Tab-separated table of C-alpha atoms and ligand atoms in Angstrom:
chain	number	residue	atom	x	y	z
A	1	MET	CA	138.645	119.445	69.433
A	2	ALA	CA	138.657	121.652	72.502
A	3	ALA	CA	135.404	123.209	71.330
A	4	ALA	CA	133.859	119.764	70.828
A	5	SER	CA	134.863	118.559	74.270
A	6	ASP	CA	133.677	121.814	75.899
A	7	GLU	CA	130.331	121.453	74.180
A	8	PHE	CA	130.199	117.791	75.247
A	9	GLN	CA	130.779	118.692	78.902
A	10	ALA	CA	128.259	121.530	78.660
A	11	ARG	CA	125.619	119.088	77.435
A	12	ILE	CA	126.377	116.764	80.349
A	13	ASP	CA	126.165	119.667	82.777
A	14	ARG	CA	122.738	120.513	81.343
A	15	GLU	CA	121.690	116.886	82.092
A	16	GLU	CA	121.297	116.107	78.388
A	17	ARG	CA	121.614	112.484	77.351
A	18	ILE	CA	124.486	111.462	75.104
A	19	GLU	CA	123.384	109.127	72.300
A	20	PRO	CA	125.459	106.700	70.171
A	21	GLN	CA	125.647	108.985	67.118
A	22	ASP	CA	126.880	111.977	69.179
A	23	TRP	CA	130.498	113.061	69.411
A	24	MET	CA	132.144	111.861	72.599
A	25	PRO	CA	135.677	111.879	74.000
A	26	GLU	CA	137.525	108.595	73.561
A	27	GLY	CA	137.948	108.292	77.357
A	28	TYR	CA	134.189	108.560	77.878
A	29	ARG	CA	133.603	105.809	75.305
A	30	ARG	CA	136.277	103.572	76.836
A	31	THR	CA	134.998	104.090	80.391
A	32	LEU	CA	131.496	103.150	79.312
A	33	VAL	CA	132.609	100.068	77.378
A	34	ARG	CA	134.540	98.917	80.443
A	35	GLN	CA	131.716	99.585	82.881
A	36	ILE	CA	128.781	98.362	80.762
A	37	SER	CA	130.559	95.196	79.641
A	38	GLN	CA	131.668	94.428	83.200
A	39	HIS	CA	128.060	94.865	84.207
A	40	ALA	CA	126.818	92.609	81.365
A	41	HIS	CA	129.343	89.894	82.247
A	42	SER	CA	128.218	90.067	85.896
A	43	GLU	CA	124.583	89.492	84.943
A	44	VAL	CA	125.432	86.455	82.852
A	45	ILE	CA	128.031	84.905	85.194
A	46	GLY	CA	125.585	85.627	88.021
A	47	MET	CA	123.217	83.063	86.505
A	48	GLN	CA	125.562	80.258	87.543
A	49	PRO	CA	125.418	80.148	91.371
A	50	GLU	CA	121.614	80.223	91.389
A	51	GLY	CA	121.144	78.308	88.130
A	52	GLY	CA	122.651	75.280	89.858
A	53	TRP	CA	119.697	75.299	92.269
A	54	ILE	CA	116.871	75.314	89.717
A	55	SER	CA	116.694	71.519	89.625
A	56	ARG	CA	116.996	71.326	93.426
A	57	ALA	CA	114.441	73.972	94.464
A	58	PRO	CA	112.325	72.681	97.387
A	59	SER	CA	108.920	73.111	95.666
A	60	LEU	CA	107.424	73.608	92.225
A	61	GLU	CA	106.534	77.201	93.137
A	62	ARG	CA	110.080	78.024	94.251
A	63	LYS	CA	111.407	76.408	91.100
A	64	VAL	CA	109.202	78.511	88.801
A	65	ILE	CA	110.151	81.710	90.639
A	66	LEU	CA	113.871	80.921	90.554
A	67	LEU	CA	113.719	79.952	86.897
A	68	ALA	CA	112.124	83.318	86.073
A	69	LYS	CA	114.739	85.149	88.142
A	70	VAL	CA	117.688	83.443	86.482
A	71	GLN	CA	116.176	84.056	83.031
A	72	ASP	CA	115.785	87.747	83.938
A	73	GLU	CA	119.512	87.913	84.683
A	74	GLY	CA	120.262	86.497	81.232
A	75	GLY	CA	117.976	89.168	79.762
A	76	HIS	CA	119.818	91.878	81.715
A	77	GLY	CA	123.039	90.652	80.172
A	78	LEU	CA	121.505	90.970	76.712
A	79	TYR	CA	120.221	94.545	77.251
A	80	LEU	CA	123.648	95.525	78.509
A	81	TYR	CA	125.648	93.842	75.743
A	82	GLY	CA	123.299	95.672	73.358
A	83	ALA	CA	124.068	98.992	75.098
A	84	ALA	CA	127.824	98.298	74.945
A	85	GLU	CA	127.612	97.431	71.243
A	86	THR	CA	126.251	100.920	70.487
A	87	LEU	CA	129.753	102.144	71.433
A	88	GLY	CA	131.345	100.314	68.508
A	89	VAL	CA	132.516	97.055	70.079
A	90	SER	CA	131.280	93.636	69.064
A	91	ARG	CA	129.791	91.030	71.377
A	92	ASP	CA	132.612	88.636	70.428
A	93	GLU	CA	135.263	91.150	71.477
A	94	LEU	CA	133.513	91.727	74.789
A	95	ILE	CA	133.187	88.024	75.591
A	96	ASP	CA	136.748	87.426	74.530
A	97	ALA	CA	137.974	90.143	76.908
A	98	MET	CA	136.227	88.351	79.776
A	99	HIS	CA	137.610	84.946	78.810
A	100	THR	CA	141.149	86.268	78.664
A	101	GLY	CA	140.748	88.027	82.025
A	102	LYS	CA	141.052	91.536	80.529
A	103	ALA	CA	137.462	92.377	81.477
A	104	LYS	CA	136.146	91.647	84.961
A	105	TYR	CA	132.764	90.778	86.380
A	106	SER	CA	131.459	91.331	89.892
A	107	SER	CA	133.611	89.560	92.491
A	108	ILE	CA	130.504	88.289	94.325
A	109	PHE	CA	129.763	85.597	91.744
A	110	ASN	CA	133.026	83.832	92.506
A	111	TYR	CA	131.554	82.512	95.753
A	112	PRO	CA	129.683	79.185	95.828
A	113	ALA	CA	125.957	78.747	96.544
A	114	LEU	CA	126.253	75.824	98.962
A	115	THR	CA	122.707	75.473	100.316
A	116	TRP	CA	119.169	76.510	99.404
A	117	ALA	CA	119.488	79.346	101.936
A	118	ASP	CA	122.251	80.779	99.742
A	119	VAL	CA	119.662	81.304	97.007
A	120	GLY	CA	117.676	83.330	99.540
A	121	ALA	CA	120.741	85.266	100.700
A	122	ILE	CA	121.788	86.065	97.132
A	123	GLY	CA	118.352	87.441	96.241
A	124	TRP	CA	118.051	89.385	99.463
A	125	LEU	CA	121.593	90.768	99.748
A	126	VAL	CA	123.199	90.661	96.304
A	127	ASP	CA	120.122	91.858	94.423
A	128	SER	CA	119.545	94.560	97.080
A	129	ALA	CA	123.100	95.743	96.585
A	130	ALA	CA	122.570	95.671	92.826
A	131	ILE	CA	119.462	97.857	93.207
A	132	VAL	CA	121.309	100.410	95.356
A	133	ASN	CA	124.052	100.551	92.717
A	134	GLN	CA	121.780	100.597	89.704
A	135	VAL	CA	119.030	103.051	90.637
A	136	PRO	CA	121.361	106.071	90.135
A	137	LEU	CA	122.557	104.563	86.840
A	138	GLN	CA	119.087	105.187	85.428
A	139	ARG	CA	120.258	108.812	85.277
A	140	CYS	CA	123.616	107.991	83.689
A	141	SER	CA	124.526	110.490	80.956
A	142	TYR	CA	124.761	107.767	78.284
A	143	GLY	CA	121.240	107.162	76.920
A	144	PRO	CA	121.361	103.441	76.011
A	145	TYR	CA	122.874	102.523	79.401
A	146	ALA	CA	120.370	104.627	81.336
A	147	ARG	CA	117.434	103.099	79.436
A	148	ALA	CA	118.703	99.547	79.943
A	149	MET	CA	118.949	100.274	83.681
A	150	MET	CA	115.324	101.411	83.856
A	151	ARG	CA	114.112	98.027	82.634
A	152	ILE	CA	116.585	96.149	84.779
A	153	CYS	CA	115.717	97.959	88.009
A	154	LYS	CA	112.057	96.962	87.736
A	155	GLU	CA	113.040	93.308	87.588
A	156	GLU	CA	115.617	93.580	90.357
A	157	SER	CA	112.908	94.513	92.863
A	158	PHE	CA	111.219	91.177	92.171
A	159	HIS	CA	114.559	89.393	92.645
A	160	GLN	CA	115.093	91.025	95.997
A	161	ARG	CA	111.592	90.080	97.144
A	162	GLN	CA	111.967	86.448	96.117
A	163	GLY	CA	115.241	86.187	98.045
A	164	TYR	CA	113.861	87.823	101.166
A	165	ASP	CA	110.809	85.579	100.983
A	166	ILE	CA	113.027	82.479	101.001
A	167	MET	CA	114.938	83.842	104.015
A	168	LEU	CA	111.661	84.621	105.800
A	169	ALA	CA	110.364	81.076	105.246
A	170	LEU	CA	113.608	79.585	106.585
A	171	ALA	CA	113.766	81.994	109.527
A	172	ARG	CA	110.237	80.951	110.545
A	173	GLY	CA	111.009	77.273	109.993
A	174	SER	CA	112.742	74.606	112.057
A	175	ALA	CA	115.905	75.158	114.082
A	176	ALA	CA	117.912	73.530	111.283
A	177	GLN	CA	116.378	75.889	108.707
A	178	ARG	CA	117.126	78.943	110.853
A	179	GLU	CA	120.675	77.737	111.224
A	180	MET	CA	120.950	77.321	107.454
A	181	ALA	CA	119.681	80.895	106.948
A	182	GLN	CA	122.170	82.249	109.503
A	183	ASP	CA	125.026	80.347	107.885
A	184	ALA	CA	124.149	81.800	104.469
A	185	LEU	CA	124.045	85.328	105.920
A	186	ASN	CA	127.432	84.722	107.595
A	187	ARG	CA	129.018	83.779	104.281
A	188	TRP	CA	127.354	86.363	102.007
A	189	TRP	CA	127.392	89.496	104.182
A	190	TRP	CA	130.998	90.607	103.764
A	191	PRO	CA	131.356	89.698	100.064
A	192	THR	CA	128.165	91.719	99.431
A	193	LEU	CA	129.697	94.772	101.123
A	194	MET	CA	132.760	94.347	98.893
A	195	MET	CA	130.555	94.493	95.783
A	196	PHE	CA	130.473	98.299	96.082
A	197	GLY	CA	134.218	98.410	95.542
A	198	PRO	CA	136.975	100.164	97.488
A	199	SER	CA	136.593	103.708	98.829
A	200	ASP	CA	136.492	106.315	96.090
A	201	ALA	CA	139.721	107.763	97.450
A	202	ASP	CA	141.364	104.474	96.391
A	203	SER	CA	139.538	104.164	93.083
A	204	ILE	CA	141.362	105.309	89.973
A	205	HIS	CA	138.245	105.796	87.848
A	206	SER	CA	135.952	107.767	90.108
A	207	SER	CA	136.523	111.495	89.708
A	208	GLN	CA	136.252	111.572	85.916
A	209	SER	CA	133.173	109.354	86.065
A	210	PHE	CA	131.538	111.900	88.390
A	211	ALA	CA	132.328	114.752	86.006
A	212	TRP	CA	130.849	112.784	83.117
A	213	LYS	CA	127.797	111.860	85.220
A	214	ILE	CA	128.320	108.194	84.604
A	215	LYS	CA	128.569	107.892	88.356
A	216	ARG	CA	126.552	109.991	90.799
A	217	TYR	CA	127.357	108.576	94.234
A	218	GLY	CA	130.547	107.318	95.826
A	219	ASN	CA	131.165	103.648	96.632
A	220	ASP	CA	131.158	104.251	100.397
A	221	GLU	CA	127.949	106.267	100.182
A	222	LEU	CA	126.179	103.477	98.290
A	223	ARG	CA	127.573	100.804	100.620
A	224	GLN	CA	126.242	102.768	103.608
A	225	LYS	CA	122.819	103.037	102.006
A	226	PHE	CA	122.746	99.267	101.572
A	227	ILE	CA	123.853	98.616	105.171
A	228	ASP	CA	121.212	100.961	106.577
A	229	GLN	CA	118.524	99.041	104.667
A	230	ALA	CA	119.805	95.524	105.326
A	231	VAL	CA	120.387	95.687	109.094
A	232	PRO	CA	116.697	96.236	110.027
A	233	GLN	CA	115.732	93.557	107.484
A	234	ALA	CA	118.024	91.076	109.280
A	235	GLU	CA	116.351	92.042	112.563
A	236	VAL	CA	112.928	91.187	111.132
A	237	LEU	CA	114.354	87.790	110.155
A	238	GLY	CA	115.772	87.328	113.651
A	239	LEU	CA	119.240	86.758	112.156
A	240	LYS	CA	122.525	88.219	113.337
A	241	ILE	CA	124.737	90.257	111.022
A	242	PRO	CA	128.192	88.635	111.335
A	243	ASP	CA	129.956	91.786	112.545
A	244	ASP	CA	130.692	92.301	116.245
A	245	ASP	CA	131.594	95.932	115.618
A	246	LEU	CA	128.270	96.747	113.997
A	247	GLN	CA	126.548	99.559	115.850
A	248	TRP	CA	123.978	102.274	115.382
A	249	ASP	CA	125.481	105.736	115.349
A	250	ALA	CA	122.783	108.131	116.499
A	251	ALA	CA	124.924	111.174	115.670
A	252	THR	CA	125.123	110.346	111.960
A	253	GLY	CA	121.908	108.327	111.682
A	254	HIS	CA	123.813	105.429	110.125
A	255	TYR	CA	125.103	102.015	111.135
A	256	ARG	CA	128.836	101.735	111.662
A	257	ILE	CA	130.548	98.513	110.609
A	258	GLY	CA	133.831	96.729	111.325
A	259	ALA	CA	136.759	96.599	108.913
A	260	ILE	CA	136.259	95.090	105.462
A	261	ASP	CA	138.903	92.549	104.444
A	262	TRP	CA	140.148	94.206	101.263
A	263	ASP	CA	142.881	91.592	100.849
A	264	GLU	CA	140.177	88.992	100.300
A	265	PHE	CA	138.553	91.329	97.746
A	266	GLN	CA	141.853	91.768	95.883
A	267	GLN	CA	142.369	88.009	95.823
A	268	VAL	CA	138.909	87.394	94.385
A	269	VAL	CA	139.186	90.240	91.851
A	270	SER	CA	142.489	88.910	90.617
A	271	GLY	CA	140.942	85.547	89.787
A	272	ASN	CA	141.602	83.591	92.982
A	273	GLY	CA	138.057	83.456	94.342
A	274	PRO	CA	136.695	80.072	95.461
A	275	CYS	CA	134.837	79.562	92.133
A	276	SER	CA	136.704	81.931	89.759
A	277	ARG	CA	138.106	79.220	87.512
A	278	GLN	CA	134.911	77.193	87.550
A	279	ARG	CA	132.765	80.189	86.525
A	280	LEU	CA	134.965	81.096	83.563
A	281	ALA	CA	135.448	77.495	82.448
A	282	HIS	CA	131.680	76.977	82.486
A	283	HIS	CA	131.102	80.156	80.467
A	284	ARG	CA	133.731	79.150	77.914
A	285	GLN	CA	132.145	75.714	77.542
A	286	VAL	CA	128.642	77.118	77.073
A	287	GLN	CA	129.991	79.637	74.579
A	288	GLU	CA	131.605	76.840	72.555
A	289	ASP	CA	128.528	74.629	72.760
A	290	GLY	CA	126.364	77.481	71.474
A	291	ALA	CA	128.587	78.344	68.500
A	292	TRP	CA	126.327	76.484	66.040
A	293	VAL	CA	123.280	78.490	67.209
A	294	ARG	CA	125.020	81.815	66.633
A	295	GLU	CA	126.195	80.600	63.238
A	296	ALA	CA	122.695	79.470	62.259
A	297	VAL	CA	121.191	82.811	63.342
A	298	ALA	CA	123.807	84.731	61.342
A	299	VAL	CA	123.180	82.653	58.219
A	300	HIS	CA	119.430	83.091	58.614
A	301	ALA	CA	119.787	86.866	59.025
A	302	ALA	CA	122.077	87.085	55.985
A	303	LYS	CA	119.530	85.146	53.918
A	304	HIS	CA	116.850	87.613	54.937
A	305	ARG	CA	119.017	90.594	54.061
A	306	ALA	CA	119.714	89.062	50.663
A	307	GLY	CA	115.951	88.673	50.219
A	308	SER	CA	116.333	85.037	49.131
A	309	ASP	CA	112.908	84.171	50.556
A	310	GLY	CA	111.487	87.611	49.874
A	311	PRO	CA	107.735	87.084	49.394
A	312	LYS	CA	107.466	84.615	52.281
A	313	ALA	CA	109.432	86.908	54.581
A	314	ALA	CA	107.305	89.879	53.587
A	315	ALA	CA	104.133	87.902	54.386
A	316	ARG	CA	105.539	86.846	57.734
A	317	ASN	CA	106.515	90.385	58.600
A	318	SER	CA	103.065	91.659	57.851
A	319	ASP	CA	101.585	88.907	60.089
A	320	THR	CA	103.838	90.056	62.897
A	321	ALA	CA	102.755	93.647	62.357
A	322	GLN	CA	99.116	92.558	62.585
A	323	GLU	CA	99.781	90.751	65.844
A	324	GLY	CA	101.543	93.816	67.167
A	325	ARG	CA	98.488	95.935	66.442
A	326	ALA	CA	96.166	93.383	68.024
A	327	ASP	CA	98.316	93.381	71.162
A	328	ALA	CA	98.330	97.138	71.282
A	329	ALA	CA	94.523	97.138	71.112
A	330	VAL	CA	94.132	94.758	74.058
B	1	LIG	FE1	120.263	91.557	87.073
B	2	LIG	FE1	118.849	90.362	89.864
């Protein structure tokens, strides 16, 4: 076993990707299941705060853009559940772990989206923070996770742009609209900073994750990167970051911020966020309502495997293959 784990670490040190069929230490597998499923749950639960605004978007154009964004998040969840399943856990087990509170999702989605400006603030701040977190994950040592992140990162840039565009429109609008934008920034700024998690010194999982190259940068480092990007963006909007201690530190070339309220973070993480119960209850309900769809899909797939409509299925498959070739030619 020692030889296997030495060889495993040597492969990681050589920047080789680990694939599902490869030998891996149980701790590596468990860490990835925890992290990837937490990430998948966040994508899917994250559809709720913005999803509630699809029917209330201020124009047809905004509605189409938001609809596409929320659908993307659902797709991200699917890529990530797929990546987690390659580690030998089923989707049902993963969802169950979230419903019973064993698995977490990002604390940020336990805050309410109260106004249209919140949709802008979420896209601008929360998706920006997601990008800062996720770009290094494209180089994660586990192949399926890294590949899922490559697709996701492309879409996240669009999400960030749509959010910033909403903020820009409000910031250039009436006094009431500017006020709405400022209020959204006031409420989303600190929870966004908490998304990066506590300092690595206080994080129990960090050092092993660095050695396994699941993680490449520390939480504080990533948080700083986000702050340095977001502060000038707020200036362009003419909005004030709600932190009286915020200041530019010429010596380090970074912005310094005031103290983060980690008690609030702990409260939200332990299920006492403003919308924690609502988010989980909604997910449970949707999961129950969709049970018949999953059952129908499973029965359909089993029928195909059994070949009960063999010739028809074969004909359909060859049609699909034709279409695929036609697409490739275009
Ligand atoms: Fe996403
Ligand atoms: Fe996103």
